[in-house]
Amino acid sequence: MRLRTKISLLIASSILMVLFLFNILTYYMVVKITTKSEITLLWNAAQTIVSQPNIVRPELWGRDSWLRPLLLPQEIIRLIDTKSNIIVQLDSTGQLDSLPAVFDTRTFSKTLWTREALIVYIQMPVMGAEDETLGVLQIGRKLDTLNEYLTILTTVLMFTTACAAFLSVIGGMYFAKVILRPIHELVQIMESIERNGIFKRLVLAPTKHQDELWRLTHTFNTMIGKLENNFTRQQQFIADASHELKTPLTVIESYANLLQRWGGNDAALREEAIEAIQSEAARLRNLTQSLLTVANLEAEANKGWIHFELGDVVRTTAASLKRTFHRDIQLDNQLEINRMFGDPEKVKQLLIILLDNAIKYSHKPVLITLKHDPRDPEIVELQVIDQGIGIEKSEIPRLFDRFYRVDQARSRTSGGSGLGLAIARRIAQSHKGTISITSTPGEGTQVTVRLPLNLDSMASSDL
């Protein structure tokens, strides 16, 4: 069953349920109010009868002439003695003699439903001059008029309910169509994307009321935008990776062919081929490792996070690279709070990438600074500053693209794969941080990483 049909039936059934309850309540209230009014009239008639002087003389009850003027149409009057014998009965309809005649000292009123009509009656004790109970007075009335009114009321309620049911089905189908229109368009676009592989978005009509359907459409468009961006980046990544892998493989294949043809007799050629193959194999290994690192960063976000001392990680990493490259790396730690929540190995990897770039493209000392953001003490600024060749301003926006290298500086001779800064940015983003670069050609480059110290709540929500 289609959702539109389900909504229409649900609306119709809900309205019918409400109307059914309303009809029952209306019918009950009409009967209740009318019978209450009739019973009040019967009590007034009873007060008139008990005020008659003959009422205290049981020997005169059998003479009904004094009661007959008090009998109304559709009414019955009875006097019953203490032994439940009917002493006198006046019935203007001839259809009320089925009322129970039982002596009872209580005063009460009752309503009876019969096949012919609705009957109400009251019963009260008759007291003598010395407060002894002489019998009971019973007055009943047949409500023929009410029965006719109830028949008309039932017919009207049934007709209005049938009309409401029909209109609710029509209205439910219309409103379901209006409500489900964005969902229907969403399904069509999703089917179109599945068939053609072309990303499309729903048109958002300008409105001030951002209801659930508007949010659904907005969320779908946002999701499609991210998917399209990821798909484009994935295609670009595959194309770039294929291009990067093609070069060393081509070099290795060429030198292998040379070795196969001429390497047996030419020692110089053999040595040149071996060195080239080793160099390209090493670069291929580094490129593969970088690709694996990127994949692991995407798949293992927020795993292995602990509390650690950021200052200690930066100090030991800087000291290790200082000994390895025999370069002057200075650290200026201005942090009052060094304790951070995150992955220390990933933070160390980020710092190694930044220091590696600074060492490759500068010959002067490299400075590392650690300080709190003056606007937010919970944010740490990690800066790596070199005095190297610098980068043109137009090149900076693309530095974080995968496999991108500035032509005159990031050449293949430097051994870089063009993935370092892309990995660094992903590490910063996984820690809810940012990374930015400012540079002046010929003067140097400054890389600033901003990281929050406390990520307990963020990490738990992302896991």
XYZ file of C-alpha atoms in Angstrom:
463
model
C 0.000 0.000 0.000
C 1.347 3.401 -0.976
C 2.204 5.925 1.705
C -0.258 8.397 0.216
C -3.095 5.873 0.616
C -1.999 5.070 4.153
C -2.014 8.741 5.136
C -5.447 9.267 3.522
C -6.903 6.268 5.351
C -5.274 7.333 8.594
C -6.745 10.840 8.336
C -10.178 9.487 7.395
C -10.202 6.897 10.171
C -9.058 9.479 12.728
C -11.831 11.875 11.713
C -14.388 9.059 11.771
C -13.236 8.048 15.235
C -13.611 11.610 16.489
C -17.036 11.956 14.847
C -18.150 8.619 16.280
C -17.219 9.693 19.787
C -18.793 13.107 19.212
C -22.028 11.502 17.972
C -22.219 9.236 20.994
C -21.606 12.174 23.320
C -24.207 14.298 21.517
C -26.805 11.520 21.627
C -26.123 10.853 25.296
C -26.278 14.540 26.259
C -29.580 15.074 24.416
C -31.117 12.065 26.169
C -29.635 13.078 29.512
C -30.820 16.677 29.368
C -34.300 15.752 28.119
C -34.892 12.970 30.657
C -33.611 15.200 33.457
C -36.098 17.880 32.437
C -38.952 15.355 32.249
C -38.079 13.906 35.646
C -38.128 17.412 37.123
C -41.665 17.853 35.758
C -42.687 14.519 37.281
C -41.360 15.578 40.661
C -43.383 18.783 40.416
C -46.495 16.751 39.563
C -45.822 14.445 42.504
C -45.636 17.410 44.874
C -49.010 18.550 43.593
C -50.541 15.099 44.225
C -49.134 14.648 47.742
C -50.533 18.060 48.661
C -54.088 16.788 48.013
C -56.097 16.117 51.258
C -57.251 12.680 50.049
C -53.664 11.418 49.888
C -53.569 10.770 53.659
C -56.776 8.697 53.552
C -55.989 5.289 51.995
C -59.675 4.330 52.064
C -60.299 7.040 49.437
C -57.461 6.032 47.097
C -59.725 3.711 45.151
C -61.849 6.672 44.133
C -59.664 8.012 41.299
C -61.874 10.958 40.484
C -59.694 13.290 42.525
C -56.569 12.093 40.633
C -57.914 12.171 37.109
C -57.647 15.962 36.661
C -53.949 15.675 37.499
C -53.247 13.048 34.789
C -51.417 14.354 31.720
C -51.149 12.800 28.226
C -48.600 9.953 27.862
C -48.571 9.568 31.641
C -49.421 7.015 34.335
C -50.228 7.603 38.027
C -50.232 4.816 40.575
C -50.846 4.489 44.279
C -49.363 1.308 45.722
C -49.925 0.091 49.292
C -47.309 -1.343 51.616
C -47.978 -4.861 50.290
C -47.110 -3.840 46.695
C -50.763 -3.908 45.663
C -51.830 -1.337 43.089
C -54.727 0.527 44.728
C -55.284 2.979 41.885
C -53.793 3.288 38.388
C -54.551 5.940 35.812
C -52.853 5.278 32.417
C -53.551 7.730 29.592
C -51.651 5.607 27.053
C -52.537 2.069 28.035
C -48.886 1.125 27.446
C -47.295 1.942 30.797
C -48.755 -0.805 32.951
C -45.529 -2.796 32.524
C -43.754 -0.555 35.008
C -42.738 -2.527 38.127
C -45.098 -1.925 41.095
C -43.028 -2.628 44.179
C -43.339 -0.969 47.566
C -40.154 0.812 48.585
C -39.563 3.454 51.212
C -36.892 5.138 49.061
C -37.459 8.107 46.802
C -35.963 7.557 43.353
C -36.277 8.139 39.627
C -35.520 5.736 36.779
C -35.292 5.592 33.001
C -36.422 2.579 30.978
C -35.732 1.826 27.325
C -38.457 -0.188 25.615
C -39.033 -1.163 22.037
C -41.729 1.478 21.706
C -40.193 4.450 23.438
C -38.175 5.848 26.299
C -40.005 5.862 29.674
C -39.129 7.832 32.784
C -40.807 7.421 36.142
C -40.427 8.483 39.746
C -41.501 6.861 42.985
C -41.859 8.361 46.469
C -43.410 7.186 49.765
C -46.769 8.597 50.927
C -46.705 9.579 54.596
C -49.727 9.687 56.921
C -50.696 12.257 59.538
C -48.545 10.551 62.162
C -45.575 10.048 59.808
C -46.458 6.432 59.121
C -45.866 5.130 55.569
C -49.208 4.557 53.859
C -47.795 3.427 50.507
C -45.987 4.858 47.510
C -46.856 7.248 44.689
C -45.550 6.327 41.235
C -45.720 8.637 38.220
C -44.360 7.651 34.793
C -44.268 9.254 31.383
C -43.723 7.911 27.878
C -41.409 10.210 25.848
C -42.785 9.740 22.343
C -41.664 13.179 21.214
C -38.132 12.567 22.412
C -38.095 9.288 20.504
C -38.996 11.157 17.323
C -36.335 13.766 18.005
C -33.750 11.050 18.616
C -34.658 9.389 15.316
C -34.171 12.684 13.490
C -30.935 13.336 15.411
C -29.588 9.875 14.546
C -30.401 10.385 10.863
C -28.699 13.791 10.816
C -25.626 12.486 12.626
C -25.310 9.518 10.269
C -25.663 11.766 7.211
C -23.112 14.295 8.470
C -20.737 11.473 9.428
C -21.013 9.922 5.959
C -20.384 13.322 4.330
C -17.456 13.982 6.671
C -16.007 10.549 5.887
C -16.218 11.207 2.147
C -14.741 14.700 2.460
C -12.010 13.441 4.802
C -10.940 10.825 2.257
C -10.849 13.436 -0.535
C -9.113 15.978 1.701
C -6.725 13.355 3.040
C -5.674 12.382 -0.480
C -5.132 16.038 -1.403
C -3.171 16.926 1.727
C -1.181 13.697 1.505
C -0.257 14.642 -2.062
C 0.837 18.112 -0.941
C 2.775 16.802 2.055
C 4.448 13.981 0.158
C 5.332 16.039 -2.913
C 8.886 16.830 -1.685
C 9.373 13.169 -0.737
C 8.121 12.089 -4.169
C 10.532 14.511 -5.824
C 13.277 13.232 -3.535
C 12.601 9.635 -4.611
C 12.625 10.639 -8.281
C 15.950 12.436 -7.913
C 17.467 9.486 -6.025
C 16.285 7.100 -8.745
C 17.722 9.459 -11.366
C 21.060 9.547 -9.524
C 21.042 5.752 -9.345
C 20.322 5.408 -13.069
C 22.564 8.120 -14.475
C 25.225 8.560 -11.791
C 24.770 12.346 -11.961
C 24.353 14.181 -8.666
C 21.240 16.358 -8.477
C 19.629 18.485 -5.798
C 16.094 19.470 -4.865
C 15.048 23.067 -5.412
C 14.389 24.718 -2.044
C 11.533 27.200 -2.258
C 12.204 30.377 -0.250
C 10.182 30.198 2.948
C 10.312 31.478 6.505
C 8.814 28.276 7.873
C 11.579 25.706 8.089
C 9.466 22.644 8.831
C 10.531 18.987 8.843
C 10.127 18.624 5.058
C 12.245 21.738 4.468
C 14.891 20.317 6.797
C 14.709 16.959 4.998
C 15.259 18.662 1.640
C 18.053 20.837 3.027
C 19.752 17.814 4.622
C 19.456 15.842 1.374
C 20.996 18.687 -0.640
C 23.806 19.003 1.910
C 24.428 15.254 1.816
C 24.446 15.214 -1.998
C 26.895 18.108 -1.978
C 29.241 16.209 0.338
C 28.890 13.012 -1.671
C 29.592 14.860 -4.903
C 32.604 16.551 -3.352
C 33.913 13.251 -1.959
C 33.262 11.520 -5.263
C 35.130 14.253 -7.145
C 37.992 14.119 -4.675
C 38.078 10.341 -4.913
C 38.268 10.476 -8.698
C 40.972 13.122 -8.495
C 42.817 11.079 -5.879
C 42.704 7.938 -8.042
C 43.860 9.892 -11.082
C 46.694 11.554 -9.135
C 47.708 8.307 -7.457
C 47.744 6.510 -10.798
C 49.875 9.282 -12.265
C 52.288 9.229 -9.324
C 52.603 5.442 -9.425
C 53.024 5.392 -13.177
C 56.301 7.342 -13.174
C 58.399 5.106 -10.879
C 56.945 1.966 -12.436
C 57.843 3.227 -15.898
C 61.390 4.037 -14.773
C 61.794 0.619 -13.145
C 60.427 -1.141 -16.237
C 62.721 0.850 -18.581
C 65.886 0.084 -16.589
C 64.841 -3.548 -16.222
C 64.581 -3.773 -20.016
C 68.014 -2.136 -20.354
C 69.486 -4.628 -17.920
C 67.904 -7.477 -19.808
C 69.330 -6.283 -23.145
C 72.692 -4.702 -22.342
C 73.333 -4.966 -18.600
C 75.295 -8.225 -18.801
C 78.271 -6.638 -20.571
C 78.156 -2.975 -19.443
C 79.082 -2.541 -15.771
C 78.399 1.223 -15.787
C 74.943 0.727 -17.249
C 74.254 -2.037 -14.768
C 75.244 0.178 -11.834
C 73.187 3.093 -13.156
C 70.126 0.856 -13.613
C 70.425 -0.629 -10.122
C 70.684 2.809 -8.517
C 67.701 4.106 -10.499
C 65.608 1.041 -9.651
C 66.504 1.325 -5.964
C 65.694 5.039 -5.927
C 62.336 4.612 -7.660
C 61.484 1.581 -5.506
C 62.185 3.630 -2.378
C 60.027 6.475 -3.673
C 57.324 3.954 -4.564
C 57.492 2.508 -1.052
C 57.198 5.986 0.497
C 54.274 6.827 -1.756
C 52.505 3.580 -0.859
C 53.093 4.228 2.836
C 51.644 7.712 2.464
C 48.578 6.324 0.714
C 48.099 3.806 3.522
C 48.463 6.583 6.065
C 45.720 8.587 4.354
C 43.445 5.529 4.288
C 44.111 4.772 7.953
C 43.367 8.354 8.943
C 39.975 8.104 7.242
C 39.118 4.744 8.821
C 40.605 5.054 12.325
C 39.452 8.481 13.435
C 39.406 8.968 17.234
C 40.952 5.535 17.978
C 43.695 5.330 20.564
C 42.976 8.739 22.066
C 44.422 9.395 25.520
C 45.461 12.281 27.748
C 49.087 13.227 27.120
C 51.533 16.088 27.606
C 51.633 18.037 24.352
C 54.802 19.901 25.329
C 56.678 16.641 25.926
C 55.604 15.201 22.550
C 56.755 18.344 20.710
C 60.045 18.522 22.647
C 61.030 14.865 22.059
C 60.026 15.000 18.377
C 62.014 18.181 17.774
C 65.047 16.710 19.564
C 64.859 13.507 17.498
C 64.738 15.356 14.177
C 67.481 17.719 15.346
C 69.833 14.777 15.874
C 68.751 13.010 12.700
C 69.172 15.946 10.303
C 71.872 17.820 12.266
C 69.797 20.979 12.088
C 69.101 23.712 14.611
C 65.479 23.299 15.790
C 64.435 25.658 18.594
C 61.369 25.261 20.848
C 59.541 28.085 22.594
C 56.938 26.529 24.911
C 54.680 29.192 26.445
C 51.931 26.803 27.535
C 50.639 26.917 31.089
C 48.537 23.794 30.494
C 50.234 21.090 28.411
C 47.767 18.255 29.001
C 45.773 17.410 25.869
C 43.277 14.715 24.877
C 43.938 13.071 21.508
C 46.248 10.693 19.692
C 49.890 11.532 20.570
C 51.248 9.451 17.679
C 49.128 11.334 15.153
C 50.129 14.690 16.660
C 53.759 13.585 16.474
C 53.269 12.597 12.818
C 51.760 16.010 12.074
C 54.764 17.760 13.637
C 57.230 15.532 11.738
C 55.543 16.450 8.429
C 55.787 20.169 9.192
C 59.392 19.942 10.400
C 60.386 17.786 7.430
C 59.119 20.456 5.025
C 60.826 23.218 6.994
C 64.146 21.336 7.007
C 63.986 20.489 3.291
C 63.318 23.999 2.062
C 65.396 26.094 4.453
C 68.973 26.050 5.768
C 68.559 28.365 8.726
C 67.257 27.424 12.202
C 63.658 26.277 12.503
C 61.508 27.662 15.332
C 58.629 25.833 17.023
C 56.293 27.850 19.262
C 53.590 26.566 21.591
C 51.173 29.065 23.120
C 47.539 29.504 24.123
C 45.135 31.295 21.858
C 44.642 34.716 23.508
C 40.894 34.511 22.748
C 40.429 30.979 24.135
C 42.845 29.393 26.646
C 41.481 25.938 25.728
C 42.959 26.306 22.210
C 46.686 25.696 21.617
C 48.578 27.270 18.727
C 51.445 25.150 17.402
C 53.601 27.097 14.945
C 56.506 25.876 12.808
C 58.481 28.798 11.393
C 61.319 28.520 8.898
C 63.451 31.066 7.030
C 63.536 29.211 3.747
C 62.631 29.910 0.143
C 58.972 30.644 0.888
C 55.910 30.040 -1.235
C 54.043 32.268 -3.648
C 50.716 33.496 -2.275
C 48.793 32.056 -5.230
C 50.145 28.566 -4.461
C 49.130 28.465 -0.781
C 45.408 27.514 -1.238
C 46.407 24.336 -3.100
C 49.150 23.169 -0.763
C 46.778 20.859 1.120
C 45.568 19.122 -2.045
C 46.765 15.555 -2.376
C 49.820 15.102 -4.651
C 50.146 18.844 -5.199
C 53.715 20.207 -5.298
C 54.935 23.687 -6.046
C 56.929 23.306 -9.272
C 60.119 25.089 -8.377
C 60.338 23.868 -4.794
C 58.405 20.603 -4.323
C 59.997 18.713 -7.156
C 60.372 14.976 -7.309
C 64.065 15.349 -6.624
C 63.202 16.273 -3.055
C 61.570 12.909 -2.569
C 58.172 14.275 -1.569
C 54.925 12.609 -2.615
C 52.679 15.647 -2.225
C 50.644 13.922 0.517
C 52.358 15.323 3.606
C 50.291 18.469 4.109
C 47.102 16.629 3.150
C 47.843 14.126 5.931
C 48.684 16.956 8.342
C 45.384 18.693 7.648
C 43.443 15.436 8.149
C 45.163 14.878 11.514
C 44.313 18.435 12.601
C 40.693 18.015 11.487
C 40.358 14.701 13.335
C 41.325 16.599 16.501
C 38.743 19.308 15.731
C 41.536 21.685 14.844
C 42.670 23.784 11.900
C 45.913 24.322 9.994
C 46.918 27.377 7.997
C 50.012 28.643 6.143
C 51.420 32.118 5.650
C 54.536 32.617 3.571
C 56.651 35.244 1.866
C 58.922 34.218 -1.038
C 62.569 34.496 -0.062
C 61.793 35.111 3.629
C 60.231 31.927 4.944
C 57.037 30.093 5.841
C 54.918 29.904 8.992
C 52.525 26.983 9.538
C 49.981 27.425 12.364
C 48.033 24.518 13.822
C 45.219 25.309 16.270
C 44.122 22.382 18.466
C 41.645 22.201 21.370
C 43.103 20.766 24.563
C 39.986 19.034 25.874
C 38.138 16.749 23.463
C 36.581 14.257 25.901
C 32.973 15.073 25.026
C 33.687 15.544 21.321
C 35.558 12.267 21.036
C 32.855 10.285 22.818
C 30.214 11.698 20.519
C 32.214 10.842 17.408
C 33.127 7.278 18.331
